[in-house]
């Protein structure tokens, strides 16, 4: 696409050059290459080494054929690489004078352990930069036709992790439910039943609209629209798999309305 090349060439002078020995800690967005920021595209073009996670779509790596690739994520049931091993690799590569791109799904600072990696790099005296990415919650909501905020429906949106649901380290789901604001849950597929029960115990009506969005923005995207009371059972029956986000709140009802209007517009 020549037009794309021209647009990028005009933006190029505004972008930073990637210096040897530096680490850029970047978010690759929810999956679709179109959601990459220009900064991350520029990083892909300049990196000597890329250290990436399981959530980074392989199509994104096609933009960096010159880079050596280091996969550091969960695959085939094997445990994720230990966080210490990842930071040690980043430091080693940077000290060898590589331009190191640490690429994570979504945004590196949203449930991505980017803060820990930044601290480790700072402690090791490695120069680094953070490049934000589209976090999967916002990418998924947009892709599914659910506005994150809608005048008259919500004044805030809660991003929560379901990772610790049911443990002593858990969030106070009842308190979140009482805010009356929509909640998007990352890493909550395995614990969906516990989360929805806790939200209902906190006063959220079982009939509140709820959705599950899996593999958002990729060709494998799946969306299930249900209610807080039924979401967990329906997700299991439909065989939903990770990565997936759960959304609870009236904003979910906008999807049907938008889809219906879109359908009418297309058939007109
Ligand atoms: N840093 C990432 C989040 C990492 S935690 C971000 O900003 O998005 C991993 C969780 O992110 C998954 O369990 C899932 O809940 C969510 N996730 C990431 N990519 C996703 C996608 N394409 N579709 C749905 N959920 C996704």
mmCIF file of C-alpha atoms and ligand atoms in Angstrom:
data_model
loop_
_atom_site.group_PDB
_atom_site.id
_atom_site.type_symbol
_atom_site.label_atom_id
_atom_site.label_comp_id
_atom_site.label_asym_id
_atom_site.label_seq_id
_atom_site.Cartn_x
_atom_site.Cartn_y
_atom_site.Cartn_z
ATOM 1 C CA UNK A 1 0.000 0.000 0.000
ATOM 2 C CA UNK A 2 1.881 3.044 -1.284
ATOM 3 C CA UNK A 3 -0.413 5.415 0.604
ATOM 4 C CA UNK A 4 0.493 3.721 3.880
ATOM 5 C CA UNK A 5 4.219 3.990 3.065
ATOM 6 C CA UNK A 6 3.811 7.710 2.404
ATOM 7 C CA UNK A 7 1.899 8.323 5.643
ATOM 8 C CA UNK A 8 4.534 6.425 7.631
ATOM 9 C CA UNK A 9 7.367 8.282 5.898
ATOM 10 C CA UNK A 10 5.798 11.605 6.943
ATOM 11 C CA UNK A 11 5.551 10.449 10.563
ATOM 12 C CA UNK A 12 9.025 8.891 10.677
ATOM 13 C CA UNK A 13 10.932 12.103 11.592
ATOM 14 C CA UNK A 14 8.751 12.418 14.714
ATOM 15 C CA UNK A 15 9.693 8.946 15.985
ATOM 16 C CA UNK A 16 12.640 8.114 18.241
ATOM 17 C CA UNK A 17 15.476 5.990 16.943
ATOM 18 C CA UNK A 18 16.126 2.773 18.801
ATOM 19 C CA UNK A 19 19.642 2.893 20.282
ATOM 20 C CA UNK A 20 21.827 -0.204 20.754
ATOM 21 C CA UNK A 21 21.796 -1.429 24.341
ATOM 22 C CA UNK A 22 18.319 -0.037 25.004
ATOM 23 C CA UNK A 23 15.171 -1.997 25.884
ATOM 24 C CA UNK A 24 11.749 -0.883 24.699
ATOM 25 C CA UNK A 25 8.956 -2.410 26.743
ATOM 26 C CA UNK A 26 5.997 -2.355 24.400
ATOM 27 C CA UNK A 27 2.387 -3.438 24.032
ATOM 28 C CA UNK A 28 1.333 -5.196 20.832
ATOM 29 C CA UNK A 29 -2.385 -4.610 21.407
ATOM 30 C CA UNK A 30 -5.076 -7.285 21.502
ATOM 31 C CA UNK A 31 -3.939 -9.232 18.426
ATOM 32 C CA UNK A 32 -4.872 -7.616 15.143
ATOM 33 C CA UNK A 33 -1.863 -5.912 13.511
ATOM 34 C CA UNK A 34 -4.015 -2.859 12.783
ATOM 35 C CA UNK A 35 -4.117 -2.080 16.500
ATOM 36 C CA UNK A 36 -0.328 -1.652 16.733
ATOM 37 C CA UNK A 37 0.830 1.877 17.469
ATOM 38 C CA UNK A 38 3.225 3.548 15.047
ATOM 39 C CA UNK A 39 5.857 3.566 17.820
ATOM 40 C CA UNK A 40 5.606 -0.217 18.060
ATOM 41 C CA UNK A 41 5.763 -0.612 14.264
ATOM 42 C CA UNK A 42 8.920 1.529 14.308
ATOM 43 C CA UNK A 43 10.319 -0.627 17.119
ATOM 44 C CA UNK A 44 9.569 -3.810 15.139
ATOM 45 C CA UNK A 45 11.430 -2.354 12.195
ATOM 46 C CA UNK A 46 14.546 -1.503 14.214
ATOM 47 C CA UNK A 47 14.834 -4.255 16.853
ATOM 48 C CA UNK A 48 17.747 -6.703 16.852
ATOM 49 C CA UNK A 49 16.068 -8.982 19.395
ATOM 50 C CA UNK A 50 12.427 -9.459 20.363
ATOM 51 C CA UNK A 51 11.389 -11.112 23.612
ATOM 52 C CA UNK A 52 7.678 -11.870 23.331
ATOM 53 C CA UNK A 53 4.777 -13.500 25.166
ATOM 54 C CA UNK A 54 2.162 -16.055 24.194
ATOM 55 C CA UNK A 55 -0.433 -13.288 23.768
ATOM 56 C CA UNK A 56 1.508 -11.599 20.964
ATOM 57 C CA UNK A 57 -0.012 -12.590 17.644
ATOM 58 C CA UNK A 58 2.579 -14.213 15.382
ATOM 59 C CA UNK A 59 1.448 -12.046 12.441
ATOM 60 C CA UNK A 60 2.867 -9.041 14.301
ATOM 61 C CA UNK A 61 6.343 -10.617 14.368
ATOM 62 C CA UNK A 62 6.300 -10.872 10.564
ATOM 63 C CA UNK A 63 7.075 -7.136 10.591
ATOM 64 C CA UNK A 64 10.539 -7.853 12.068
ATOM 65 C CA UNK A 65 12.273 -10.478 9.884
ATOM 66 C CA UNK A 66 15.699 -9.059 10.867
ATOM 67 C CA UNK A 67 15.255 -9.674 14.598
ATOM 68 C CA UNK A 68 16.222 -12.750 16.598
ATOM 69 C CA UNK A 69 13.125 -14.024 18.390
ATOM 70 C CA UNK A 70 12.945 -15.199 21.997
ATOM 71 C CA UNK A 71 9.624 -16.733 23.005
ATOM 72 C CA UNK A 72 8.938 -16.323 26.719
ATOM 73 C CA UNK A 73 5.423 -17.484 27.374
ATOM 74 C CA UNK A 74 3.197 -20.400 28.106
ATOM 75 C CA UNK A 75 2.872 -22.942 25.302
ATOM 76 C CA UNK A 76 1.430 -26.438 25.076
ATOM 77 C CA UNK A 77 0.631 -26.586 28.789
ATOM 78 C CA UNK A 78 4.210 -25.768 29.796
ATOM 79 C CA UNK A 79 4.583 -23.189 32.527
ATOM 80 C CA UNK A 80 5.457 -19.603 31.613
ATOM 81 C CA UNK A 81 9.068 -18.601 31.822
ATOM 82 C CA UNK A 82 9.927 -17.349 35.299
ATOM 83 C CA UNK A 83 9.845 -13.574 35.587
ATOM 84 C CA UNK A 84 13.480 -13.544 36.801
ATOM 85 C CA UNK A 85 14.604 -15.451 33.696
ATOM 86 C CA UNK A 86 12.844 -12.932 31.461
ATOM 87 C CA UNK A 87 14.421 -9.908 33.096
ATOM 88 C CA UNK A 88 17.833 -11.641 33.089
ATOM 89 C CA UNK A 89 17.492 -12.244 29.341
ATOM 90 C CA UNK A 90 16.532 -8.596 28.704
ATOM 91 C CA UNK A 91 19.554 -7.382 30.672
ATOM 92 C CA UNK A 92 21.942 -9.834 28.937
ATOM 93 C CA UNK A 93 20.736 -8.890 25.448
ATOM 94 C CA UNK A 94 20.923 -5.154 26.211
ATOM 95 C CA UNK A 95 24.470 -5.517 27.612
ATOM 96 C CA UNK A 96 25.451 -7.267 24.379
ATOM 97 C CA UNK A 97 24.454 -4.052 22.613
ATOM 98 C CA UNK A 98 21.207 -5.318 21.097
ATOM 99 C CA UNK A 99 18.191 -3.119 20.502
ATOM 100 C CA UNK A 100 15.801 -5.193 22.592
ATOM 101 C CA UNK A 101 12.058 -5.087 22.037
ATOM 102 C CA UNK A 102 10.134 -6.645 24.918
ATOM 103 C CA UNK A 103 6.720 -7.229 23.379
ATOM 104 C CA UNK A 104 3.622 -8.065 25.401
ATOM 105 C CA UNK A 105 -0.042 -8.490 24.541
ATOM 106 C CA UNK A 106 -2.247 -5.444 25.086
ATOM 107 C CA UNK A 107 -0.559 -2.745 27.131
ATOM 108 C CA UNK A 108 2.609 -3.593 29.076
ATOM 109 C CA UNK A 109 1.417 -1.694 32.151
ATOM 110 C CA UNK A 110 -2.045 -3.287 32.348
ATOM 111 C CA UNK A 111 -1.939 -6.689 34.088
ATOM 112 C CA UNK A 112 1.226 -7.361 32.105
ATOM 113 C CA UNK A 113 3.976 -7.283 34.758
ATOM 114 C CA UNK A 114 5.523 -4.392 32.836
ATOM 115 C CA UNK A 115 6.037 -2.509 36.083
ATOM 116 C CA UNK A 116 8.198 -5.294 37.473
ATOM 117 C CA UNK A 117 10.271 -5.486 34.291
ATOM 118 C CA UNK A 118 10.733 -1.713 34.237
ATOM 119 C CA UNK A 119 11.937 -1.812 37.861
ATOM 120 C CA UNK A 120 14.381 -4.622 37.092
ATOM 121 C CA UNK A 121 15.782 -2.732 34.082
ATOM 122 C CA UNK A 122 16.105 0.482 36.095
ATOM 123 C CA UNK A 123 17.925 -1.399 38.887
ATOM 124 C CA UNK A 124 20.312 -2.934 36.326
ATOM 125 C CA UNK A 125 21.028 0.507 34.847
ATOM 126 C CA UNK A 126 19.640 -0.428 31.415
ATOM 127 C CA UNK A 127 18.082 2.477 29.500
ATOM 128 C CA UNK A 128 14.479 1.677 28.632
ATOM 129 C CA UNK A 129 11.233 3.162 27.336
ATOM 130 C CA UNK A 130 7.613 2.127 27.723
ATOM 131 C CA UNK A 131 5.469 2.042 24.589
ATOM 132 C CA UNK A 132 1.797 1.832 25.408
ATOM 133 C CA UNK A 133 -0.476 -0.523 23.503
ATOM 134 C CA UNK A 134 -4.238 -0.922 23.151
ATOM 135 C CA UNK A 135 -5.193 -2.935 26.197
ATOM 136 C CA UNK A 136 -7.338 -5.953 25.354
ATOM 137 C CA UNK A 137 -10.335 -4.653 27.316
ATOM 138 C CA UNK A 138 -10.717 -1.612 25.092
ATOM 139 C CA UNK A 139 -9.771 -3.466 21.926
ATOM 140 C CA UNK A 140 -12.285 -6.202 22.714
ATOM 141 C CA UNK A 141 -15.119 -3.842 23.653
ATOM 142 C CA UNK A 142 -14.652 -1.871 20.440
ATOM 143 C CA UNK A 143 -14.477 -5.024 18.365
ATOM 144 C CA UNK A 144 -17.636 -6.412 19.995
ATOM 145 C CA UNK A 145 -19.624 -3.185 19.576
ATOM 146 C CA UNK A 146 -19.808 -2.390 23.308
ATOM 147 C CA UNK A 147 -18.930 1.208 24.260
ATOM 148 C CA UNK A 148 -16.644 1.375 27.313
ATOM 149 C CA UNK A 149 -18.520 4.451 28.489
ATOM 150 C CA UNK A 150 -21.944 5.578 27.381
ATOM 151 C CA UNK A 151 -23.559 8.802 28.502
ATOM 152 C CA UNK A 152 -26.451 7.956 30.779
ATOM 153 C CA UNK A 153 -25.217 4.428 31.476
ATOM 154 C CA UNK A 154 -21.869 4.761 33.283
ATOM 155 C CA UNK A 155 -19.426 7.295 34.675
ATOM 156 C CA UNK A 156 -16.548 4.926 35.243
ATOM 157 C CA UNK A 157 -15.343 1.547 34.070
ATOM 158 C CA UNK A 158 -13.549 -0.947 36.264
ATOM 159 C CA UNK A 159 -10.714 -3.105 34.923
ATOM 160 C CA UNK A 160 -10.165 -6.028 37.285
ATOM 161 C CA UNK A 161 -8.239 -9.281 37.313
ATOM 162 C CA UNK A 162 -9.981 -12.547 38.098
ATOM 163 C CA UNK A 163 -6.658 -14.267 38.616
ATOM 164 C CA UNK A 164 -6.948 -14.463 42.393
ATOM 165 C CA UNK A 165 -10.722 -15.087 42.556
ATOM 166 C CA UNK A 166 -11.562 -17.391 45.429
ATOM 167 C CA UNK A 167 -8.171 -17.015 47.154
ATOM 168 C CA UNK A 168 -7.314 -15.033 50.305
ATOM 169 C CA UNK A 169 -5.777 -12.387 48.008
ATOM 170 C CA UNK A 170 -9.080 -11.833 46.169
ATOM 171 C CA UNK A 171 -10.717 -8.544 45.293
ATOM 172 C CA UNK A 172 -13.819 -7.338 47.113
ATOM 173 C CA UNK A 173 -16.239 -8.120 44.249
ATOM 174 C CA UNK A 174 -19.233 -7.029 46.334
ATOM 175 C CA UNK A 175 -17.700 -3.571 46.724
ATOM 176 C CA UNK A 176 -17.108 -3.389 42.966
ATOM 177 C CA UNK A 177 -20.716 -4.474 42.325
ATOM 178 C CA UNK A 178 -22.000 -1.702 44.610
ATOM 179 C CA UNK A 179 -20.372 1.000 42.464
ATOM 180 C CA UNK A 180 -23.006 0.246 39.805
ATOM 181 C CA UNK A 181 -20.280 0.734 37.163
ATOM 182 C CA UNK A 182 -19.409 -1.824 34.486
ATOM 183 C CA UNK A 183 -16.609 -4.245 35.252
ATOM 184 C CA UNK A 184 -14.252 -5.843 32.724
ATOM 185 C CA UNK A 185 -12.453 -8.900 34.066
ATOM 186 C CA UNK A 186 -9.092 -10.052 32.686
ATOM 187 C CA UNK A 187 -7.875 -13.601 33.388
ATOM 188 C CA UNK A 188 -11.267 -14.612 34.717
ATOM 189 C CA UNK A 189 -12.345 -17.518 32.541
ATOM 190 C CA UNK A 190 -11.369 -20.295 34.951
ATOM 191 C CA UNK A 191 -12.906 -18.476 37.909
ATOM 192 C CA UNK A 192 -15.969 -17.087 36.115
ATOM 193 C CA UNK A 193 -18.472 -18.976 38.311
ATOM 194 C CA UNK A 194 -16.892 -17.688 41.498
ATOM 195 C CA UNK A 195 -16.735 -14.132 40.183
ATOM 196 C CA UNK A 196 -20.354 -13.998 39.038
ATOM 197 C CA UNK A 197 -21.537 -15.516 42.369
ATOM 198 C CA UNK A 198 -19.538 -12.949 44.316
ATOM 199 C CA UNK A 199 -20.946 -10.102 42.190
ATOM 200 C CA UNK A 200 -24.514 -11.333 42.753
ATOM 201 C CA UNK A 201 -23.864 -11.688 46.507
ATOM 202 C CA UNK A 202 -22.747 -8.068 46.327
ATOM 203 C CA UNK A 203 -26.123 -7.072 44.954
ATOM 204 C CA UNK A 204 -25.652 -7.186 41.184
ATOM 205 C CA UNK A 205 -28.928 -8.449 39.684
ATOM 206 C CA UNK A 206 -28.679 -11.858 37.988
ATOM 207 C CA UNK A 207 -30.379 -10.271 34.961
ATOM 208 C CA UNK A 208 -27.578 -7.675 34.452
ATOM 209 C CA UNK A 209 -26.234 -7.953 30.889
ATOM 210 C CA UNK A 210 -22.885 -9.744 30.639
ATOM 211 C CA UNK A 211 -20.586 -10.783 27.822
ATOM 212 C CA UNK A 212 -17.557 -12.909 27.227
ATOM 213 C CA UNK A 213 -15.175 -11.900 24.425
ATOM 214 C CA UNK A 214 -12.483 -14.394 23.412
ATOM 215 C CA UNK A 215 -9.511 -13.881 21.084
ATOM 216 C CA UNK A 216 -10.747 -10.356 20.458
ATOM 217 C CA UNK A 217 -9.743 -8.662 17.176
ATOM 218 C CA UNK A 218 -8.282 -11.896 15.753
ATOM 219 C CA UNK A 219 -9.946 -14.117 13.130
ATOM 220 C CA UNK A 220 -10.856 -16.470 16.020
ATOM 221 C CA UNK A 221 -12.829 -13.832 17.927
ATOM 222 C CA UNK A 222 -15.945 -15.152 19.700
ATOM 223 C CA UNK A 223 -18.536 -13.147 21.606
ATOM 224 C CA UNK A 224 -21.117 -14.579 23.991
ATOM 225 C CA UNK A 225 -23.821 -12.261 25.284
ATOM 226 C CA UNK A 226 -25.701 -13.410 28.347
ATOM 227 C CA UNK A 227 -26.516 -12.267 31.881
ATOM 228 C CA UNK A 228 -24.514 -12.274 35.091
ATOM 229 C CA UNK A 229 -26.608 -15.209 36.320
ATOM 230 C CA UNK A 230 -26.032 -17.393 33.256
ATOM 231 C CA UNK A 231 -22.672 -16.368 31.799
ATOM 232 C CA UNK A 232 -20.481 -18.976 33.532
ATOM 233 C CA UNK A 233 -22.674 -21.956 32.568
ATOM 234 C CA UNK A 234 -23.169 -20.722 29.003
ATOM 235 C CA UNK A 235 -19.456 -20.082 28.531
ATOM 236 C CA UNK A 236 -18.669 -23.600 29.640
ATOM 237 C CA UNK A 237 -21.369 -25.103 27.420
ATOM 238 C CA UNK A 238 -20.067 -23.129 24.442
ATOM 239 C CA UNK A 239 -16.482 -24.242 25.121
ATOM 240 C CA UNK A 240 -14.931 -20.798 25.435
ATOM 241 C CA UNK A 241 -11.152 -20.774 25.768
ATOM 242 C CA UNK A 242 -8.480 -18.237 26.803
ATOM 243 C CA UNK A 243 -7.684 -15.474 26.191
ATOM 244 C CA UNK A 244 -11.066 -14.090 27.134
ATOM 245 C CA UNK A 245 -12.506 -11.075 28.918
ATOM 246 C CA UNK A 246 -15.781 -10.943 30.831
ATOM 247 C CA UNK A 247 -17.843 -7.756 30.844
ATOM 248 C CA UNK A 248 -20.632 -7.028 33.320
ATOM 249 C CA UNK A 249 -22.988 -4.071 33.082
ATOM 250 C CA UNK A 250 -25.641 -2.271 31.068
ATOM 251 C CA UNK A 251 -23.095 -1.175 28.431
ATOM 252 C CA UNK A 252 -23.309 -4.760 27.068
ATOM 253 C CA UNK A 253 -26.890 -4.115 25.932
ATOM 254 C CA UNK A 254 -25.608 -1.522 23.459
ATOM 255 C CA UNK A 255 -24.176 -4.299 21.295
ATOM 256 C CA UNK A 256 -27.572 -5.652 20.217
ATOM 257 C CA UNK A 257 -28.872 -2.155 19.532
ATOM 258 C CA UNK A 258 -25.847 -1.218 17.423
ATOM 259 C CA UNK A 259 -25.901 -4.515 15.525
ATOM 260 C CA UNK A 260 -29.594 -4.132 14.743
ATOM 261 C CA UNK A 261 -29.114 -0.578 13.456
ATOM 262 C CA UNK A 262 -26.135 -1.717 11.389
ATOM 263 C CA UNK A 263 -28.208 -4.544 9.903
ATOM 264 C CA UNK A 264 -31.022 -2.155 8.987
ATOM 265 C CA UNK A 265 -28.549 0.280 7.402
ATOM 266 C CA UNK A 266 -27.015 -2.498 5.306
ATOM 267 C CA UNK A 267 -30.362 -3.837 4.104
ATOM 268 C CA UNK A 268 -31.725 -0.371 3.288
HETATM 269 N N1 LIG B 1 -1.350 -6.695 29.161
HETATM 270 C C1 LIG B 1 -2.539 -7.334 28.630
HETATM 271 C C2 LIG B 1 -3.218 -8.239 29.637
HETATM 272 C C3 LIG B 1 -2.429 -9.463 30.005
HETATM 273 S S1 LIG B 1 -3.287 -10.488 31.141
HETATM 274 C C4 LIG B 1 -3.499 -6.267 28.117
HETATM 275 O O1 LIG B 1 -3.275 -5.061 28.346
HETATM 276 O O2 LIG B 1 -4.484 -6.622 27.472
HETATM 277 C C5 LIG B 1 -3.959 -11.724 30.078
HETATM 278 C C6 LIG B 1 -5.447 -11.547 29.906
HETATM 279 O O3 LIG B 1 -5.717 -10.510 28.964
HETATM 280 C C7 LIG B 1 -6.153 -12.755 29.325
HETATM 281 O O4 LIG B 1 -6.427 -13.720 30.329
HETATM 282 C C8 LIG B 1 -7.424 -12.133 28.809
HETATM 283 O O5 LIG B 1 -8.325 -11.876 29.861
HETATM 284 C C9 LIG B 1 -6.926 -10.794 28.304
HETATM 285 N N2 LIG B 1 -6.670 -10.779 26.845
HETATM 286 C C10 LIG B 1 -5.519 -10.494 26.230
HETATM 287 N N3 LIG B 1 -5.666 -10.506 24.883
HETATM 288 C C11 LIG B 1 -6.965 -10.808 24.648
HETATM 289 C C12 LIG B 1 -7.752 -10.953 23.475
HETATM 290 N N4 LIG B 1 -7.237 -10.800 22.244
HETATM 291 N N5 LIG B 1 -9.061 -11.270 23.632
HETATM 292 C C13 LIG B 1 -9.607 -11.414 24.846
HETATM 293 N N6 LIG B 1 -8.909 -11.279 25.980
HETATM 294 C C14 LIG B 1 -7.613 -10.973 25.904
#
